[in-house]
mmCIF file of C-alpha atoms and ligand atoms in Angstrom:
data_model
loop_
_atom_site.group_PDB
_atom_site.id
_atom_site.type_symbol
_atom_site.label_atom_id
_atom_site.label_comp_id
_atom_site.label_asym_id
_atom_site.label_seq_id
_atom_site.Cartn_x
_atom_site.Cartn_y
_atom_site.Cartn_z
ATOM 1 C CA MET A 206 219.947 -20.845 111.090
ATOM 2 C CA ARG A 207 217.223 -22.618 109.125
ATOM 3 C CA GLN A 208 217.181 -26.285 108.193
ATOM 4 C CA LEU A 209 215.411 -27.360 105.023
ATOM 5 C CA PHE A 210 214.482 -30.893 104.080
ATOM 6 C CA VAL A 211 214.790 -32.258 100.534
ATOM 7 C CA PRO A 212 212.310 -35.048 99.754
ATOM 8 C CA CYS A 213 211.534 -37.410 96.885
ATOM 9 C CA TYR A 214 208.135 -39.101 96.528
ATOM 10 C CA LEU A 215 207.380 -42.555 95.197
ATOM 11 C CA VAL A 216 203.792 -43.100 94.082
ATOM 12 C CA GLU A 217 202.497 -46.626 93.468
ATOM 13 C CA HIS A 218 199.549 -46.729 91.084
ATOM 14 C CA PRO A 219 198.021 -49.824 89.431
ATOM 15 C CA LYS A 220 199.175 -48.435 86.081
ATOM 16 C CA GLY A 221 202.726 -47.661 87.149
ATOM 17 C CA ARG A 222 205.247 -46.339 89.599
ATOM 18 C CA LEU A 223 205.928 -42.625 89.634
ATOM 19 C CA LEU A 224 208.810 -40.667 91.112
ATOM 20 C CA PHE A 225 208.059 -37.038 91.912
ATOM 21 C CA ASP A 226 211.243 -35.048 92.452
ATOM 22 C CA GLY A 227 214.595 -36.776 92.473
ATOM 23 C CA GLY A 228 216.333 -34.828 95.198
ATOM 24 C CA LEU A 229 219.920 -33.637 95.395
ATOM 25 C CA PRO A 230 222.757 -34.649 93.062
ATOM 26 C CA LYS A 231 224.825 -37.748 93.791
ATOM 27 C CA ASN A 232 227.985 -35.757 94.504
ATOM 28 C CA VAL A 233 226.345 -34.380 97.657
ATOM 29 C CA ALA A 234 225.829 -37.922 98.938
ATOM 30 C CA ASP A 235 229.362 -38.906 97.869
ATOM 31 C CA SER A 236 230.935 -36.040 99.790
ATOM 32 C CA LYS A 237 232.184 -36.925 103.259
ATOM 33 C CA GLU A 238 231.924 -33.291 104.345
ATOM 34 C CA PRO A 239 228.839 -31.079 104.075
ATOM 35 C CA LEU A 240 228.982 -29.320 100.697
ATOM 36 C CA SER A 241 228.999 -25.550 100.844
ATOM 37 C CA ILE A 242 226.680 -23.533 98.667
ATOM 38 C CA GLU A 243 225.903 -19.832 98.770
ATOM 39 C CA GLY A 244 224.300 -19.155 102.134
ATOM 40 C CA GLY A 245 224.370 -22.704 103.418
ATOM 41 C CA SER A 246 225.560 -26.256 103.199
ATOM 42 C CA LEU A 247 224.156 -29.556 101.977
ATOM 43 C CA VAL A 248 224.120 -32.954 103.640
ATOM 44 C CA TYR A 249 222.795 -36.094 101.941
ATOM 45 C CA ASP A 250 223.182 -39.547 103.516
ATOM 46 C CA ARG A 251 222.182 -41.780 100.606
ATOM 47 C CA TRP A 252 221.093 -40.590 97.208
ATOM 48 C CA ILE A 253 217.731 -41.577 95.803
ATOM 49 C CA VAL A 254 219.018 -44.438 93.634
ATOM 50 C CA ASP A 255 220.489 -46.130 96.731
ATOM 51 C CA GLN A 256 217.365 -45.409 98.749
ATOM 52 C CA LEU A 257 215.262 -47.107 96.054
ATOM 53 C CA ALA A 258 217.691 -50.035 95.992
ATOM 54 C CA ASP A 259 217.034 -50.448 99.719
ATOM 55 C CA MET A 260 213.437 -51.155 98.720
ATOM 56 C CA GLY A 261 214.455 -53.547 95.964
ATOM 57 C CA LEU A 262 213.851 -51.065 93.160
ATOM 58 C CA GLY A 263 216.168 -49.976 90.370
ATOM 59 C CA PRO A 264 215.787 -46.892 88.167
ATOM 60 C CA ALA A 265 214.192 -49.096 85.483
ATOM 61 C CA ASP A 266 211.370 -49.905 87.921
ATOM 62 C CA ILE A 267 210.284 -46.275 87.851
ATOM 63 C CA ASP A 268 207.728 -45.997 85.055
ATOM 64 C CA VAL A 269 207.206 -42.257 85.182
ATOM 65 C CA ALA A 270 209.601 -39.597 86.454
ATOM 66 C CA VAL A 271 208.414 -36.048 87.057
ATOM 67 C CA TYR A 272 210.099 -33.015 88.556
ATOM 68 C CA SER A 273 208.312 -30.090 90.153
ATOM 69 C CA HIS A 274 210.979 -27.964 88.475
ATOM 70 C CA LEU A 275 214.554 -28.331 87.311
ATOM 71 C CA HIS A 276 216.451 -26.741 90.210
ATOM 72 C CA PHE A 277 219.373 -28.887 91.384
ATOM 73 C CA ASP A 278 217.648 -29.943 94.610
ATOM 74 C CA HIS A 279 214.657 -31.411 92.745
ATOM 75 C CA ALA A 280 216.140 -32.762 89.515
ATOM 76 C CA GLY A 281 219.582 -33.621 90.886
ATOM 77 C CA ALA A 282 219.271 -37.303 90.002
ATOM 78 C CA ALA A 283 217.337 -36.872 86.740
ATOM 79 C CA ASN A 284 220.106 -38.392 84.616
ATOM 80 C CA ALA A 285 219.702 -41.656 86.537
ATOM 81 C CA PHE A 286 216.078 -42.042 85.413
ATOM 82 C CA ILE A 287 216.356 -41.993 81.642
ATOM 83 C CA GLU A 288 214.689 -45.393 81.280
ATOM 84 C CA SER A 289 211.501 -43.918 82.718
ATOM 85 C CA GLU A 290 208.940 -41.989 80.786
ATOM 86 C CA VAL A 291 209.633 -38.391 81.780
ATOM 87 C CA LEU A 292 206.778 -35.925 81.929
ATOM 88 C CA MET A 293 208.226 -32.471 81.387
ATOM 89 C CA GLN A 294 206.630 -29.061 81.200
ATOM 90 C CA GLN A 295 207.728 -27.664 77.856
ATOM 91 C CA ARG A 296 208.247 -24.209 79.356
ATOM 92 C CA GLU A 297 210.474 -25.569 82.118
ATOM 93 C CA TRP A 298 212.643 -27.417 79.638
ATOM 94 C CA ASP A 299 212.939 -24.460 77.263
ATOM 95 C CA ALA A 300 213.811 -22.072 80.089
ATOM 96 C CA ALA A 301 216.390 -24.420 81.619
ATOM 97 C CA PHE A 302 218.331 -24.694 78.383
ATOM 98 C CA GLY A 303 217.513 -21.172 77.229
ATOM 99 C CA GLN A 304 219.359 -18.948 79.658
ATOM 100 C CA SER A 305 221.477 -19.517 82.717
ATOM 101 C CA ALA A 306 219.546 -19.165 85.949
ATOM 102 C CA SER A 307 220.341 -19.706 89.628
ATOM 103 C CA PHE A 308 220.143 -23.284 90.850
ATOM 104 C CA ILE A 309 219.933 -24.676 87.319
ATOM 105 C CA ASP A 310 222.688 -27.091 86.301
ATOM 106 C CA THR A 311 221.796 -28.613 82.931
ATOM 107 C CA SER A 312 224.480 -31.300 83.326
ATOM 108 C CA LEU A 313 222.213 -32.891 85.962
ATOM 109 C CA PHE A 314 219.451 -33.619 83.434
ATOM 110 C CA ASP A 315 220.977 -33.300 79.961
ATOM 111 C CA ARG A 316 220.818 -37.075 79.366
ATOM 112 C CA LEU A 317 217.046 -36.672 79.167
ATOM 113 C CA LYS A 318 217.676 -35.478 75.618
ATOM 114 C CA HIS A 319 218.186 -39.169 74.803
ATOM 115 C CA ALA A 320 215.263 -40.384 76.925
ATOM 116 C CA SER A 321 211.568 -40.788 76.376
ATOM 117 C CA VAL A 322 210.307 -37.334 77.306
ATOM 118 C CA THR A 323 206.662 -36.391 76.953
ATOM 119 C CA PHE A 324 206.343 -32.642 76.856
ATOM 120 C CA ILE A 325 203.262 -31.169 78.442
ATOM 121 C CA ASP A 326 201.911 -27.643 78.742
ATOM 122 C CA GLY A 327 199.747 -27.085 81.818
ATOM 123 C CA ASP A 328 197.854 -29.457 84.097
ATOM 124 C CA HIS A 329 198.162 -33.164 83.409
ATOM 125 C CA ASP A 330 196.269 -36.223 84.633
ATOM 126 C CA VAL A 331 199.082 -38.775 84.794
ATOM 127 C CA PHE A 332 197.161 -42.074 84.844
ATOM 128 C CA GLY A 333 193.865 -40.826 83.418
ATOM 129 C CA ASP A 334 191.763 -41.478 86.531
ATOM 130 C CA GLY A 335 192.310 -38.206 88.417
ATOM 131 C CA SER A 336 194.231 -39.859 91.242
ATOM 132 C CA VAL A 337 197.650 -38.449 90.311
ATOM 133 C CA GLN A 338 197.672 -35.021 88.729
ATOM 134 C CA LEU A 339 200.239 -32.397 87.902
ATOM 135 C CA ILE A 340 199.046 -28.898 88.715
ATOM 136 C CA PHE A 341 200.747 -26.217 86.650
ATOM 137 C CA THR A 342 201.887 -23.485 89.040
ATOM 138 C CA PRO A 343 204.456 -21.319 87.239
ATOM 139 C CA GLY A 344 206.357 -18.481 88.857
ATOM 140 C CA HIS A 345 209.125 -19.973 90.960
ATOM 141 C CA THR A 346 210.360 -21.237 87.597
ATOM 142 C CA PRO A 347 208.617 -20.846 84.206
ATOM 143 C CA GLY A 348 207.302 -24.425 84.205
ATOM 144 C CA HIS A 349 206.886 -25.141 87.909
ATOM 145 C CA GLN A 350 204.254 -27.726 88.829
ATOM 146 C CA LEU A 351 203.052 -29.478 91.933
ATOM 147 C CA LEU A 352 201.597 -32.913 92.456
ATOM 148 C CA SER A 353 198.120 -33.849 93.620
ATOM 149 C CA VAL A 354 197.657 -37.403 94.891
ATOM 150 C CA LYS A 355 194.315 -38.825 95.979
ATOM 151 C CA LEU A 356 194.703 -41.679 98.439
ATOM 152 C CA GLU A 357 191.940 -43.961 99.630
ATOM 153 C CA ASN A 358 192.538 -43.623 103.363
ATOM 154 C CA THR A 359 194.710 -40.524 103.633
ATOM 155 C CA GLY A 360 192.679 -38.359 101.286
ATOM 156 C CA GLN A 361 194.041 -35.813 98.828
ATOM 157 C CA ILE A 362 197.537 -34.412 99.272
ATOM 158 C CA LEU A 363 199.097 -31.530 97.355
ATOM 159 C CA ILE A 364 202.874 -31.719 97.248
ATOM 160 C CA SER A 365 204.112 -28.167 96.968
ATOM 161 C CA GLY A 366 207.264 -28.257 94.896
ATOM 162 C CA ASP A 367 208.782 -24.872 95.716
ATOM 163 C CA LEU A 368 205.584 -22.868 95.414
ATOM 164 C CA TYR A 369 206.323 -22.359 99.100
ATOM 165 C CA HIS A 370 209.650 -23.092 100.793
ATOM 166 C CA THR A 371 208.402 -22.549 104.340
ATOM 167 C CA ARG A 372 205.166 -22.070 106.259
ATOM 168 C CA ALA A 373 206.120 -18.414 106.693
ATOM 169 C CA ASN A 374 206.280 -18.056 102.882
ATOM 170 C CA ARG A 375 202.694 -19.162 102.794
ATOM 171 C CA GLU A 376 201.403 -17.079 105.691
ATOM 172 C CA LEU A 377 203.139 -13.917 104.492
ATOM 173 C CA ARG A 378 202.737 -14.591 100.747
ATOM 174 C CA ARG A 379 206.465 -14.021 100.368
ATOM 175 C CA VAL A 380 208.383 -14.887 97.243
ATOM 176 C CA PRO A 381 212.119 -15.671 97.386
ATOM 177 C CA THR A 382 214.594 -13.362 95.649
ATOM 178 C CA PHE A 383 215.766 -16.062 93.232
ATOM 179 C CA ASN A 384 212.205 -16.527 92.009
ATOM 180 C CA ASN A 385 211.594 -16.219 88.251
ATOM 181 C CA ASN A 386 208.327 -14.250 88.259
ATOM 182 C CA ALA A 387 206.755 -12.945 91.482
ATOM 183 C CA GLN A 388 203.402 -12.005 89.971
ATOM 184 C CA GLN A 389 202.997 -15.460 88.431
ATOM 185 C CA THR A 390 203.935 -17.036 91.762
ATOM 186 C CA HIS A 391 201.251 -15.052 93.553
ATOM 187 C CA GLU A 392 198.693 -16.144 90.948
ATOM 188 C CA SER A 393 199.785 -19.754 91.433
ATOM 189 C CA MET A 394 199.517 -19.338 95.219
ATOM 190 C CA ASP A 395 195.957 -18.014 94.800
ATOM 191 C CA ARG A 396 195.065 -20.954 92.597
ATOM 192 C CA VAL A 397 196.456 -23.524 95.020
ATOM 193 C CA GLU A 398 194.877 -21.905 98.078
ATOM 194 C CA GLN A 399 191.526 -22.001 96.298
ATOM 195 C CA LEU A 400 192.074 -25.626 95.342
ATOM 196 C CA LEU A 401 192.922 -26.497 98.951
ATOM 197 C CA GLU A 402 189.752 -24.795 100.126
ATOM 198 C CA GLU A 403 187.544 -26.491 97.524
ATOM 199 C CA THR A 404 188.941 -29.983 97.978
ATOM 200 C CA GLY A 405 189.931 -30.032 101.652
ATOM 201 C CA ALA A 406 193.273 -31.432 100.524
ATOM 202 C CA THR A 407 196.348 -31.397 102.760
ATOM 203 C CA LEU A 408 199.350 -29.358 101.642
ATOM 204 C CA TRP A 409 202.825 -30.769 102.147
ATOM 205 C CA ILE A 410 205.507 -28.099 101.810
ATOM 206 C CA GLU A 411 208.447 -30.107 100.538
ATOM 207 C CA HIS A 412 211.269 -28.237 102.264
ATOM 208 C CA ASP A 413 209.416 -27.942 105.615
ATOM 209 C CA LYS A 414 211.698 -29.920 107.914
ATOM 210 C CA VAL A 415 209.311 -29.834 110.876
ATOM 211 C CA LEU A 416 206.618 -31.328 108.652
ATOM 212 C CA ALA A 417 209.043 -33.868 107.186
ATOM 213 C CA ASP A 418 210.051 -35.010 110.657
ATOM 214 C CA SER A 419 206.388 -35.662 111.426
ATOM 215 C CA LEU A 420 205.689 -37.713 108.274
ATOM 216 C CA LYS A 421 206.208 -41.406 107.621
ATOM 217 C CA ARG A 422 209.205 -42.173 105.442
ATOM 218 C CA ALA A 423 209.907 -45.108 103.152
ATOM 219 C CA PRO A 424 209.582 -48.004 103.484
ATOM 220 C CA GLN A 425 206.566 -46.829 105.464
ATOM 221 C CA TYR A 426 203.859 -45.298 103.301
ATOM 222 C CA TYR A 427 200.523 -43.551 103.067
ATOM 223 C CA ASP A 428 197.625 -45.292 101.348
HETATM 224 ZN ZN1 LIG B 561 213.842 -26.514 96.273
#
């Protein structure tokens, strides 16, 4: 049995507050029993909106919302953040509404059609100073991206999205069966590995529970 972790990241920048990945849908947190899905089950104590409320923040306090990709475990709360500016890879959006795919539930993010969405195509420097950047890494999904954050004391961190699900994925260069395009994923892996080597950045694999258990969680933070 393997346990995966599902994180959300709150980035505080002088120019605004950014949420990267919104985690699982609310119904998982509402369920008293673990929710069964194919091959596993989901447990969620408090959904992201309640977790933010614990820190005195409402959805309207999130200036920018970004999702590594639109799978249900990353964009599950997207409809709650329609007051934010949403940065969306055009290819991810088109693919999500274009054809049905595993782990895509458009009802979790369809309210974004009425929100302020800025469509992007490729890498994107969110605040214009290089400190928070989206790195376009397609393959897992057509518009998959990961987040690079440069922190004064912690250094640079790359937050993986689902480029890798586990450390073994990375060591063995394995691609999951529900992946959209294996060749693209391998190219994205090469790009990220090179970036890690060049920058000395730390990679956080989002679903790595052992890693997650070793990291500080809100309201603690990295600076
Ligand atoms: Zn995932």
